[in-house]
mmCIF file of C-alpha atoms and ligand atoms in Angstrom:
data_model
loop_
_atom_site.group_PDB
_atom_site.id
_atom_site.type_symbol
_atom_site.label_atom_id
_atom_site.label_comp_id
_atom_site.label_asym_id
_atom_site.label_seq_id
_atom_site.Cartn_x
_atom_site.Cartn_y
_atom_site.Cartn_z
ATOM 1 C CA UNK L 1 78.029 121.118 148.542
ATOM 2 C CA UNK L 2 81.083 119.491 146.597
ATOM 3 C CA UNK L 3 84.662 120.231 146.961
ATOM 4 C CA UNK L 4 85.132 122.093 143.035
ATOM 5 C CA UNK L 5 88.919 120.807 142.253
ATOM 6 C CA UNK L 6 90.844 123.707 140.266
ATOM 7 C CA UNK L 7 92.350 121.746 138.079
ATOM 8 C CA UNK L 8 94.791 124.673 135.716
ATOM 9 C CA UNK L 9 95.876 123.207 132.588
ATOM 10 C CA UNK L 10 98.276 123.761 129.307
ATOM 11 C CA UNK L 11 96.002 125.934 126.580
ATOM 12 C CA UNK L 12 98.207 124.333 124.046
ATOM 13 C CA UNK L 13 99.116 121.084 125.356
ATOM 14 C CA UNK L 14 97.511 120.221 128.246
ATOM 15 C CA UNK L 15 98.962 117.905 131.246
ATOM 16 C CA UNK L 16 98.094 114.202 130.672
ATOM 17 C CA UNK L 17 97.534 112.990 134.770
ATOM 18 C CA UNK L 18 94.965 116.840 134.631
ATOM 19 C CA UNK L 19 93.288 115.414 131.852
ATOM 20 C CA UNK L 20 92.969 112.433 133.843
ATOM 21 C CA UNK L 21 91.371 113.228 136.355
ATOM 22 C CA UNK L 22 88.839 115.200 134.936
ATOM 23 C CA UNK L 23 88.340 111.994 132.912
ATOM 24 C CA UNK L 24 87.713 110.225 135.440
ATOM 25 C CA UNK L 25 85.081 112.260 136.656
ATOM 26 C CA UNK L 26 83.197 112.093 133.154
ATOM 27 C CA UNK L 27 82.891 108.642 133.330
ATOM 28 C CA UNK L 28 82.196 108.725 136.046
ATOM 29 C CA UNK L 29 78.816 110.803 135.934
ATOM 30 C CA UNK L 30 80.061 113.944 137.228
ATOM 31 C CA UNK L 31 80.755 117.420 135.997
ATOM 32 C CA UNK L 32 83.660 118.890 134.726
ATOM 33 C CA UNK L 33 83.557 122.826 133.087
ATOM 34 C CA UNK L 34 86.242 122.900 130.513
ATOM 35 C CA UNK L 35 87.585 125.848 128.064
ATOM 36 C CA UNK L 36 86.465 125.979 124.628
ATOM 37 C CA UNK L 37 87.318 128.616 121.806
ATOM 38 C CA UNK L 38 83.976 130.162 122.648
ATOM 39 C CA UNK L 39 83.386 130.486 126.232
ATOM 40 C CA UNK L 40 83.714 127.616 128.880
ATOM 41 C CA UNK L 41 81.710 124.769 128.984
ATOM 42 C CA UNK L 42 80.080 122.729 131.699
ATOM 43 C CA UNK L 43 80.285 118.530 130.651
ATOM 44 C CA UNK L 44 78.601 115.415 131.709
ATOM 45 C CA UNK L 45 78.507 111.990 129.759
ATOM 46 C CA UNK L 46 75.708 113.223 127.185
ATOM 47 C CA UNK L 47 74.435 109.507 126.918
ATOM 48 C CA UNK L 48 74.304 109.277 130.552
ATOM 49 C CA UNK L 49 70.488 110.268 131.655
ATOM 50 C CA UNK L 50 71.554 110.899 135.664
ATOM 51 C CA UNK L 51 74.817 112.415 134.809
ATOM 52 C CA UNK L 52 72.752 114.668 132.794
ATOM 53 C CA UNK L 53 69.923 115.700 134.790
ATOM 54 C CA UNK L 54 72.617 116.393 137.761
ATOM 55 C CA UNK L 55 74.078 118.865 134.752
ATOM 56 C CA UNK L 56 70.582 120.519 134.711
ATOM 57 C CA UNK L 57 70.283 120.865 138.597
ATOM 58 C CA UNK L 58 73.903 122.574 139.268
ATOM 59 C CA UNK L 59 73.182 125.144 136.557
ATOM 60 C CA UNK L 60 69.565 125.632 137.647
ATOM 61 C CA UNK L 61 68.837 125.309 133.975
ATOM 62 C CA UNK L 62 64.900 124.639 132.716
ATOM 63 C CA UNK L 63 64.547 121.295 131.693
ATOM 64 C CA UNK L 64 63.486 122.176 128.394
ATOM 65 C CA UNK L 65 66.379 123.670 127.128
ATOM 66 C CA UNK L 66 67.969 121.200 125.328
ATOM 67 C CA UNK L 67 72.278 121.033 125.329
ATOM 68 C CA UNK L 68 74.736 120.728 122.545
ATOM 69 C CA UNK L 69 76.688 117.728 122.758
ATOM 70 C CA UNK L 70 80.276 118.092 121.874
ATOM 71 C CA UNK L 71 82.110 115.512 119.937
ATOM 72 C CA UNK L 72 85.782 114.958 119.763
ATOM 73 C CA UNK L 73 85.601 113.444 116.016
ATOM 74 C CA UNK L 74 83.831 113.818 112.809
ATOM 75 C CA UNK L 75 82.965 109.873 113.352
ATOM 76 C CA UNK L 76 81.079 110.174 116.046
ATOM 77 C CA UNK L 77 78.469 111.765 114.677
ATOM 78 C CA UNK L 78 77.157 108.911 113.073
ATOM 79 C CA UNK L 79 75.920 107.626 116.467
ATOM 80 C CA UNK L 80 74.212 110.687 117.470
ATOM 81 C CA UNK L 81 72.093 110.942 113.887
ATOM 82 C CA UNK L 82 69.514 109.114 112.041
ATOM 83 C CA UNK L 83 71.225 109.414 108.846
ATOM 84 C CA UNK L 84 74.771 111.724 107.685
ATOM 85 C CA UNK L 85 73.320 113.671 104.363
ATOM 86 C CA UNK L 86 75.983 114.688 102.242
ATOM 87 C CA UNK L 87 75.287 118.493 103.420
ATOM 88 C CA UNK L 88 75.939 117.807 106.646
ATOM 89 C CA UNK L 89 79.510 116.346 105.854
ATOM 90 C CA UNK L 90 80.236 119.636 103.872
ATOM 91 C CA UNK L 91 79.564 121.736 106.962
ATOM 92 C CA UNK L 92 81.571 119.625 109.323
ATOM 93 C CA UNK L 93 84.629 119.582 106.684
ATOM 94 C CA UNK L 94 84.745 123.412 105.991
ATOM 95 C CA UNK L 95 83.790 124.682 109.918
ATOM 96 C CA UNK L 96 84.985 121.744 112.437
ATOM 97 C CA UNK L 97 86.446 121.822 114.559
ATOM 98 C CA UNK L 98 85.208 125.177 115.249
ATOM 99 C CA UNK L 99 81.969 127.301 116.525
ATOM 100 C CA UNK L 100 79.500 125.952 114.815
ATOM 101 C CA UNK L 101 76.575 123.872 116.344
ATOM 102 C CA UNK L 102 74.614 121.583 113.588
ATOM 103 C CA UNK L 103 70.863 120.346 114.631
ATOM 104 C CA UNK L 104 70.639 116.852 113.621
ATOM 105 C CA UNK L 105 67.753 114.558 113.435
ATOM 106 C CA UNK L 106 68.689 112.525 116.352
ATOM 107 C CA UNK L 107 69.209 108.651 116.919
ATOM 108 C CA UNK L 108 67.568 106.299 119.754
ATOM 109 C CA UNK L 109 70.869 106.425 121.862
ATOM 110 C CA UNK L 110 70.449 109.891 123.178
ATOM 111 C CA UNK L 111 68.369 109.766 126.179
ATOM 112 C CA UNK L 112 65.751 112.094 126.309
ATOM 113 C CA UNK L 113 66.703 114.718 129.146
ATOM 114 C CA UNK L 114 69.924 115.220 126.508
ATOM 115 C CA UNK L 115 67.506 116.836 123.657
ATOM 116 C CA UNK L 116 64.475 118.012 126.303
ATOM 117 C CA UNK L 117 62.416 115.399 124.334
ATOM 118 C CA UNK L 118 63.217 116.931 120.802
ATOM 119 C CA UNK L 119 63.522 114.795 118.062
ATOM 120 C CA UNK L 120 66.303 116.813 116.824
ATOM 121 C CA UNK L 121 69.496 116.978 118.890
ATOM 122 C CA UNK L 122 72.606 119.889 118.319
ATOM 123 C CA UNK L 123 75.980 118.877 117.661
ATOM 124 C CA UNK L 124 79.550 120.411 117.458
ATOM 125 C CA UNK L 125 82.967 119.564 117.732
ATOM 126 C CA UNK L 126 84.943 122.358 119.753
ATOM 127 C CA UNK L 127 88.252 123.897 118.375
ATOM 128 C CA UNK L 128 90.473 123.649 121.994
ATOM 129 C CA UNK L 129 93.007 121.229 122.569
ATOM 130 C CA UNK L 130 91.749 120.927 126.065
ATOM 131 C CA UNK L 131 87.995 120.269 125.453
ATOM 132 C CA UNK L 132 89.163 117.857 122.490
ATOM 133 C CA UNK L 133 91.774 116.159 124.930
ATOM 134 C CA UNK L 134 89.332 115.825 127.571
ATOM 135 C CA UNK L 135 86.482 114.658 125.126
ATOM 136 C CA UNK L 136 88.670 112.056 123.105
ATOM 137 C CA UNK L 137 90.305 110.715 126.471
ATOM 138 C CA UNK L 138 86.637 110.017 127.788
ATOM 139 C CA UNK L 139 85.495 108.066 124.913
ATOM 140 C CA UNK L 140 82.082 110.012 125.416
ATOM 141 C CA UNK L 141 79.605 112.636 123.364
ATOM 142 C CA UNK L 142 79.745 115.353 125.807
ATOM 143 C CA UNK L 143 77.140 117.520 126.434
ATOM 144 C CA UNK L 144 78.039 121.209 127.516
ATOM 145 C CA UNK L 145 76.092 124.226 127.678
ATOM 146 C CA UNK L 146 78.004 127.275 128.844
ATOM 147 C CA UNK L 147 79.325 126.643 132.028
ATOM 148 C CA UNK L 148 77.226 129.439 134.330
ATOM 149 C CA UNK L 149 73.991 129.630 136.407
ATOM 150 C CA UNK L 150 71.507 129.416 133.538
ATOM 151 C CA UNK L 151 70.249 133.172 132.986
ATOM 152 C CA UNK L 152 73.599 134.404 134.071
ATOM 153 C CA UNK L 153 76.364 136.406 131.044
ATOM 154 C CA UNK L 154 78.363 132.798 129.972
ATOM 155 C CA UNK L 155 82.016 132.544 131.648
ATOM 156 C CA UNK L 156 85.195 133.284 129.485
ATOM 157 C CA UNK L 157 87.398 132.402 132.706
ATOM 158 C CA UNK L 158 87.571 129.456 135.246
ATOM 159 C CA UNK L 159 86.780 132.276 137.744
ATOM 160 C CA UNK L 160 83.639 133.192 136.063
ATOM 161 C CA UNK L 161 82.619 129.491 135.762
ATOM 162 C CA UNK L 162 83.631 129.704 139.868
ATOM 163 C CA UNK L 163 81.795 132.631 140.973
ATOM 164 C CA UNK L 164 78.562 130.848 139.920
ATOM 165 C CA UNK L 165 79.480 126.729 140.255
ATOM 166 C CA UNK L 166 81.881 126.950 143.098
ATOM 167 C CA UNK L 167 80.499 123.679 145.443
ATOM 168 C CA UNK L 168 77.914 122.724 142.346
ATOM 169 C CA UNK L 169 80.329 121.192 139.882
ATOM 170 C CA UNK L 170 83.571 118.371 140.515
ATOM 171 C CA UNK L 171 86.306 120.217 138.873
ATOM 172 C CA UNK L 172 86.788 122.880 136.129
ATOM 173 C CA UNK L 173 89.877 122.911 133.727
ATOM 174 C CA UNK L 174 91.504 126.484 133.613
ATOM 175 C CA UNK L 175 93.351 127.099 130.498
ATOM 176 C CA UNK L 176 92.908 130.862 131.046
ATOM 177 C CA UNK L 177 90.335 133.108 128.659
ATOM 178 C CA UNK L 178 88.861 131.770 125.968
ATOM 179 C CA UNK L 179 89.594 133.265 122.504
ATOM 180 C CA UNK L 180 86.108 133.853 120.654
ATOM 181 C CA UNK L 181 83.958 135.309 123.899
ATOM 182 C CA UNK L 182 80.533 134.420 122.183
ATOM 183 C CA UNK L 183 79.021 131.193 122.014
ATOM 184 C CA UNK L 184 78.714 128.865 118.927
ATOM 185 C CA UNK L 185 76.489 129.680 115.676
ATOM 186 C CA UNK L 186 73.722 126.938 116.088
ATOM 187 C CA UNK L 187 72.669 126.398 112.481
ATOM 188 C CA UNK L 188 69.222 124.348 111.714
ATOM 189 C CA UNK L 189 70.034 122.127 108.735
ATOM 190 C CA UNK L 190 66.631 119.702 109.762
ATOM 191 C CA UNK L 191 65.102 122.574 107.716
ATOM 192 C CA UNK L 192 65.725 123.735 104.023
ATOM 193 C CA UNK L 193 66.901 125.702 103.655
ATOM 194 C CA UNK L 194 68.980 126.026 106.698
ATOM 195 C CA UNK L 195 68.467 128.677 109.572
ATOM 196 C CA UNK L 196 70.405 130.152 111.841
ATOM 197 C CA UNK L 197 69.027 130.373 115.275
ATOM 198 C CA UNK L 198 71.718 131.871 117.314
ATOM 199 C CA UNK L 199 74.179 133.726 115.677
ATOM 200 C CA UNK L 200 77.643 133.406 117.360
ATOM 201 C CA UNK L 201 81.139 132.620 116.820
ATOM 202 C CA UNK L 202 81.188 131.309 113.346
ATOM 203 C CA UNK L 203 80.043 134.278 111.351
ATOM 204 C CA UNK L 204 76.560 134.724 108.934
ATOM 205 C CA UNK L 205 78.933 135.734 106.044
ATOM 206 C CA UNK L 206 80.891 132.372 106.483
ATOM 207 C CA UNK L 207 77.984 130.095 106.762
ATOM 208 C CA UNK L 208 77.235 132.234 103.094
ATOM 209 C CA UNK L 209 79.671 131.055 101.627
ATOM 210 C CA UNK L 210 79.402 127.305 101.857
ATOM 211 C CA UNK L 211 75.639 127.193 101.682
ATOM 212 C CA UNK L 212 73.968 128.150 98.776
ATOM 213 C CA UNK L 213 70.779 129.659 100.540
ATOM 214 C CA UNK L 214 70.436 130.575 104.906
ATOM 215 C CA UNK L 215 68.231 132.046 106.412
ATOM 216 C CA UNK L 216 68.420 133.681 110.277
ATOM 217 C CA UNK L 217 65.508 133.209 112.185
ATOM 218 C CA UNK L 218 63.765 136.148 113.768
ATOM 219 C CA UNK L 219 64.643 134.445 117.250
ATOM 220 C CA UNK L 220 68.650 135.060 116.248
ATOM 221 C CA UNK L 221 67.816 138.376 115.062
ATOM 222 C CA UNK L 222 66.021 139.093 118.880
ATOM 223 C CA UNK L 223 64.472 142.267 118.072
ATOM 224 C CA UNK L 224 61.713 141.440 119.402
ATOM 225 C CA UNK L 225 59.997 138.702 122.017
ATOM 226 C CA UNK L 226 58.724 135.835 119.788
ATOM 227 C CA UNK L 227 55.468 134.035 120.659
ATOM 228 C CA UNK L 228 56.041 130.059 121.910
ATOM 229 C CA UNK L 229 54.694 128.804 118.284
ATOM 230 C CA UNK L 230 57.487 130.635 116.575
ATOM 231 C CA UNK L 231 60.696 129.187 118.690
ATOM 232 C CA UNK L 232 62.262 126.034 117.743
ATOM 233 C CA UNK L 233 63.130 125.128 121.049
ATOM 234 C CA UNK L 234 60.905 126.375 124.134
ATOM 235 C CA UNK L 235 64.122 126.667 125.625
ATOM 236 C CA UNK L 236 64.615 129.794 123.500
ATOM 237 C CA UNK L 237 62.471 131.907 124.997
ATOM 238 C CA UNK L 238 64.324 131.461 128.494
ATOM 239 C CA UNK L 239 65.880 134.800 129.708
ATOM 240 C CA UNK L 240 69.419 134.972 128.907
ATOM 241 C CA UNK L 241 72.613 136.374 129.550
ATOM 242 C CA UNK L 242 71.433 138.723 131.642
ATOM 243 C CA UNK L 243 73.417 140.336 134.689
ATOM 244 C CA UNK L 244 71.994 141.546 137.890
ATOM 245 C CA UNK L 245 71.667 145.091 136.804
ATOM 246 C CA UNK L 246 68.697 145.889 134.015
ATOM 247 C CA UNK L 247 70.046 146.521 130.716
ATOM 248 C CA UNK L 248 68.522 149.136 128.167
ATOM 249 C CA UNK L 249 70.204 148.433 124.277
ATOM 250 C CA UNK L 250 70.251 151.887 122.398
ATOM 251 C CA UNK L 251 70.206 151.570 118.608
ATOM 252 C CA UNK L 252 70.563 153.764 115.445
ATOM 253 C CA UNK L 253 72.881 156.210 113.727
ATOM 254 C CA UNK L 254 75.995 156.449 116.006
ATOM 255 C CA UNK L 255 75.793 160.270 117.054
ATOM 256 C CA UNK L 256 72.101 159.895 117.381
ATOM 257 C CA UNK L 257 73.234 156.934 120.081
ATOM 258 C CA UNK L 258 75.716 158.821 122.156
ATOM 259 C CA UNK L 259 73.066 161.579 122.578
ATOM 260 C CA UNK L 260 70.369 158.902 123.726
ATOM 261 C CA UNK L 261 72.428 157.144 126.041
ATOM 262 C CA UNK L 262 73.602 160.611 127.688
ATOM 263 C CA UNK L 263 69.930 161.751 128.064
ATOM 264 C CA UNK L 264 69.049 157.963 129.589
ATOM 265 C CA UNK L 265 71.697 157.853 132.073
ATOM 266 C CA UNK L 266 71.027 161.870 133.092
ATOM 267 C CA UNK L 267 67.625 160.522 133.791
ATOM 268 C CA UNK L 268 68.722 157.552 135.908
ATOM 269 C CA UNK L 269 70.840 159.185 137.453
ATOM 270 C CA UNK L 270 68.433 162.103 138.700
ATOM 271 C CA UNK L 271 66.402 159.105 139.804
ATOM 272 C CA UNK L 272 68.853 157.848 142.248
ATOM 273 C CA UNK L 273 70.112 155.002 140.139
ATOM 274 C CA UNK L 274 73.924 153.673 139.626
ATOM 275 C CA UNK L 275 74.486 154.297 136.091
ATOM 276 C CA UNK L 276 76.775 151.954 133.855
ATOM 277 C CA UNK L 277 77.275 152.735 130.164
ATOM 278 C CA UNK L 278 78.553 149.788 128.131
ATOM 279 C CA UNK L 279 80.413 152.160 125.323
ATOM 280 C CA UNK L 280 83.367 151.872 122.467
ATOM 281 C CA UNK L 281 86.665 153.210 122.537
ATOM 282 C CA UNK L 282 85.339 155.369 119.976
ATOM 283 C CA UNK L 283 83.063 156.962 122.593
ATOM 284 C CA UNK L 284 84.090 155.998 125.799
ATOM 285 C CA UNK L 285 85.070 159.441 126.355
ATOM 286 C CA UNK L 286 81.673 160.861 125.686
ATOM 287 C CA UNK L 287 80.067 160.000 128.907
ATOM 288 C CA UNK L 288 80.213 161.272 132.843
ATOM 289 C CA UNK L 289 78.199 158.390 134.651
ATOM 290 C CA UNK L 290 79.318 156.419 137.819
ATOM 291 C CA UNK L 291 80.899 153.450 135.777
ATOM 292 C CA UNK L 292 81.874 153.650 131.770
ATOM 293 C CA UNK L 293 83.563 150.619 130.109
ATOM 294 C CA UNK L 294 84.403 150.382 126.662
ATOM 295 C CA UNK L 295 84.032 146.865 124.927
ATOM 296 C CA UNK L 296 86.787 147.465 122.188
ATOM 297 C CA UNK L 297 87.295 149.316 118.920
ATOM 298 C CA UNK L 298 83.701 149.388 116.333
ATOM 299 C CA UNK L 299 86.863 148.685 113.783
ATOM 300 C CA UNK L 300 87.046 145.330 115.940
ATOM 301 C CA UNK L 301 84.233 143.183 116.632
ATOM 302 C CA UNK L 302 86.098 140.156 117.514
ATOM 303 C CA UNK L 303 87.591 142.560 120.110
ATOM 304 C CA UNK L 304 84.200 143.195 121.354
ATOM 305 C CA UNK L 305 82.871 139.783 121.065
ATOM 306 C CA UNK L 306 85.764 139.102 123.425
ATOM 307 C CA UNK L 307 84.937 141.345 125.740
ATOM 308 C CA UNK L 308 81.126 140.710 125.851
ATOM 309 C CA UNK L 309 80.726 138.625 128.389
ATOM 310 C CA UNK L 310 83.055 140.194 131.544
ATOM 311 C CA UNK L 311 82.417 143.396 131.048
ATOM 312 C CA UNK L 312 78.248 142.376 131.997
ATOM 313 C CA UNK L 313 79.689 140.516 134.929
ATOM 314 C CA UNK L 314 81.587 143.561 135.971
ATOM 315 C CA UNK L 315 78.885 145.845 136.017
ATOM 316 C CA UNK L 316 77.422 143.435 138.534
ATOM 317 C CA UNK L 317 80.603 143.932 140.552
ATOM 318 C CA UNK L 318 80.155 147.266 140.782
ATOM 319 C CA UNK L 319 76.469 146.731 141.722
ATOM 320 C CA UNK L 320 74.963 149.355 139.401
ATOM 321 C CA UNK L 321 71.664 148.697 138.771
ATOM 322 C CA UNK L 322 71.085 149.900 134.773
ATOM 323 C CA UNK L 323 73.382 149.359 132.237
ATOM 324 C CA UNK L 324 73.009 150.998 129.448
ATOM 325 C CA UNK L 325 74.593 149.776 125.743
ATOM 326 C CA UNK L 326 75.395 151.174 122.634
ATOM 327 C CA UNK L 327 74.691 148.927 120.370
ATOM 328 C CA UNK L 328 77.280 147.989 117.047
ATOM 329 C CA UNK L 329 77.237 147.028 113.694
ATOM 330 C CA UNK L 330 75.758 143.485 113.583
ATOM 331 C CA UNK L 331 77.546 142.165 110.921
ATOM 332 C CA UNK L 332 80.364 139.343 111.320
ATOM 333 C CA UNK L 333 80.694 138.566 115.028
ATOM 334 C CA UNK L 334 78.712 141.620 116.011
ATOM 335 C CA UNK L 335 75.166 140.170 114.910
ATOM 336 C CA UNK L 336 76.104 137.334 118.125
ATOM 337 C CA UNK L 337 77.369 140.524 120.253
ATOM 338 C CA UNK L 338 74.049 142.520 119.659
ATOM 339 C CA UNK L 339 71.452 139.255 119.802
ATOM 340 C CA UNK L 340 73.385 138.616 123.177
ATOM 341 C CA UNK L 341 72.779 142.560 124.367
ATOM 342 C CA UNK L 342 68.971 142.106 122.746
ATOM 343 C CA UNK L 343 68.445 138.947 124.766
ATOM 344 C CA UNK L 344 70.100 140.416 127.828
ATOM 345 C CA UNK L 345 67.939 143.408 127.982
ATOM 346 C CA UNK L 346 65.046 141.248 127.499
ATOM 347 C CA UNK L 347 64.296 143.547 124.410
ATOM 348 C CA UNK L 348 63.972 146.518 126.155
ATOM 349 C CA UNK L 349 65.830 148.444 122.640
ATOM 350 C CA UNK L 350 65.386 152.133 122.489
ATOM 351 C CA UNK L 351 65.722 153.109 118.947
ATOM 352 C CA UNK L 352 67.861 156.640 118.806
ATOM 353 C CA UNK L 353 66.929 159.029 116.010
ATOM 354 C CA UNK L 354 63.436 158.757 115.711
ATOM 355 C CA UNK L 355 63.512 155.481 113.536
HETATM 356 P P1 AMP H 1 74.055 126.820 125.640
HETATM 357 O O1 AMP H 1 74.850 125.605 125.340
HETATM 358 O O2 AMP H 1 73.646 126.987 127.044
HETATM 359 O O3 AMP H 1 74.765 128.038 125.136
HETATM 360 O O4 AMP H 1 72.710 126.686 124.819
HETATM 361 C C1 AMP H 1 72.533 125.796 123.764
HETATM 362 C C2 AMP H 1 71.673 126.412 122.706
HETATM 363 O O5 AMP H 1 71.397 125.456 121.691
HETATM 364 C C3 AMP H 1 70.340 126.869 123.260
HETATM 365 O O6 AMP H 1 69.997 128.081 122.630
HETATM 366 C C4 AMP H 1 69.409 125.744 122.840
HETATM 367 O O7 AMP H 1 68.075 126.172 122.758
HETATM 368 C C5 AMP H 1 69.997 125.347 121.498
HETATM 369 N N1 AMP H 1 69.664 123.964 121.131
HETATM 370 C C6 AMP H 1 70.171 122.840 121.666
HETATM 371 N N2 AMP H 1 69.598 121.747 121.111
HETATM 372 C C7 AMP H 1 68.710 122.197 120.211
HETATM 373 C C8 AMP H 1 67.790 121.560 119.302
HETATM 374 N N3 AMP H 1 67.695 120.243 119.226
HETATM 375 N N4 AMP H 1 67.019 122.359 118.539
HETATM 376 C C9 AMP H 1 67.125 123.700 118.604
HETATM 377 N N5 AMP H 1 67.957 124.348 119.414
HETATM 378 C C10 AMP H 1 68.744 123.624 120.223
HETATM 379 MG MG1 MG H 2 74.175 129.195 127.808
#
């Protein structure tokens, strides 16, 4: 067990000596969660090999799920790839910093453990003054996953990032909730065209935009489990985001939905089971089960991206033991918000109105 410092920091401009000691420890080879615009992050030197295996130990993370390593300037990419194609440089101009994660063709420097022995390695550069200060201050690539026990819904607080590191990690910079709630967009650009395979903070209709053709890959879509061959990391077909409770994802025409979820929890609860139901406000009211949250307006999906992530952790608070979830329009941020409830209910999807 380590002592975890609580080290709580400026969002906007954070305190120089804080900074410095979570420095410190990055140079040191130890670990330091940190805020990002999408949820917090837990760093280690991403060049260091024992640093980083100690980063797959506290999180209990499989060793072949490769990390993203964060970079605190467009520059320093150049290290980290083979060769910087002219693509490439268009992404980073029109989305960094912000929630987007670009797979690379990687360079020699990156030890191995970094990448789980890819020859491709994911790259981003985060849009938070305090991951950038901490990043640019340490001179180092930094590699961060989300900063939880791998498996677990990904922290948007230091307490989150506490309830599951506490005495596993050296310190964690608290600069309060993050903003987005959903991880980074990891966007294949190794391939052509391009593919998404996790949909997240920086939206499908963005990514549109810029690039003249993307695709999404079935495993961002998550509809379904995908056999190993089809994954482009094996780490992909970890569980994920997945809170104590089983979680059932009901899909379809909205009214069709409600009247699902109210015959599914009728049924647990007849059972014997604690019933959660993960609703809207738009239906919150709708339903008479032990514990009903409501993620946020369907008029507001950023809301709901937001709220993602606690709301599954609270449910666990409340020990019930099935959650079930309406699912939302996955367009804009809501394709990450339903990909995360897919994933989390390890595709158990009822589909409501006989479709
Ligand atoms: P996390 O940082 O824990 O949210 O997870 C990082 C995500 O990026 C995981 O889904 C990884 O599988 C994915 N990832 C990281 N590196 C690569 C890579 N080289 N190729 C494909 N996916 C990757
Ligand atoms: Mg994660």
């Amino acid at each position: 067990m380590k002592r975890t410092l609580l080290l709580k920091v400026d969002s906007q401009e954070p305190e120089t000596e804080k900074i410095g000691v979570a420095v410190d420890f990055i140079k040191r080879g130890g670990l330091v969660a940190f805020p990002t615009e999408t949820v917090y992050g837990l760093g280690a030197d991403a060049l260091n090999p024992k640093a980083v295996r100690s980063l797959f130990e506290a999180k209990r993370r499989p060793l072949d799920n490769p990390l993203i390593v964060h970079v605190g300037y467009v520059k320093d990419v150049s290290r980290l790839t083979k060769k910087v194609s002219p693509k490439t440089e268009r992404l980073m101009k029109s989305f960094w910093p912000g929630p987007l994660t670009l797979i690379l063709r990687r360079s020699e420097v990156i030890p191995d453990v970094t990448v789980a022995g890819l020859d491709t390695i994911a790259v981003r550069m985060p849009r938070h003054s305090v991951a950038l200060a901490l990043i640019r201050e340490s001179g180092c690539s930094i590699a961060a996953p989300s900063a939880n026990l791998a498996g677990k819904p990904s922290p948007t607080t230091a307490q989150h990032v506490l309830d599951d590191l506490d005495g596993r990690i050296d310190a964690v910079l608290d600069a309060g909730w993050t903003r987005i709630g959903v991880e980074s967009t990891v966007l294949d650009i190794t391939v052509d065209p391009p593919q998404v395979l996790r949909p997240g903070g920086t939206p499908y209709e963005e990514l549109e935009k810029i690039l003249r053709r993307v695709e999404l890959h079935p495993v961002a879509i998550a509809e379904k489990e995908l056999a190993t061959n089809e994954v482009r990391s094996p780490g992909m077909k970890h569980r994920h985001y997945a809170p104590d409770a089983d979680v059932i994802v009901v899909e379809g025409e909205l009214s069709a939905v409600v009247s699902k979820v109210k015959e599914l929890s009728e049924v647990y609860m007849r059972k014997g089971s604690k019933v959660g139901v993960l609703a809207t406000d738009e239906t919150v009211d709708y339903y008479m089960v032990n514990v009903v949250r409501s993620l946020g307006s369907r008029r507001n999906l950023a809301v709901i991206a937001k709220n993602l992530f606690r709301l599954l952790r609270e449910f666990d608070l409340e020990s019930v033991d099935v959650i079930i979830a309406e699912s939302i329009p996955a367009e804009g941020l809501g394709l990450a918000v339903m990909n995360r409830l897919r994933k989390a209910s390890g595709y158990k999807i009822v589909r409501a109105g006989g479709r």
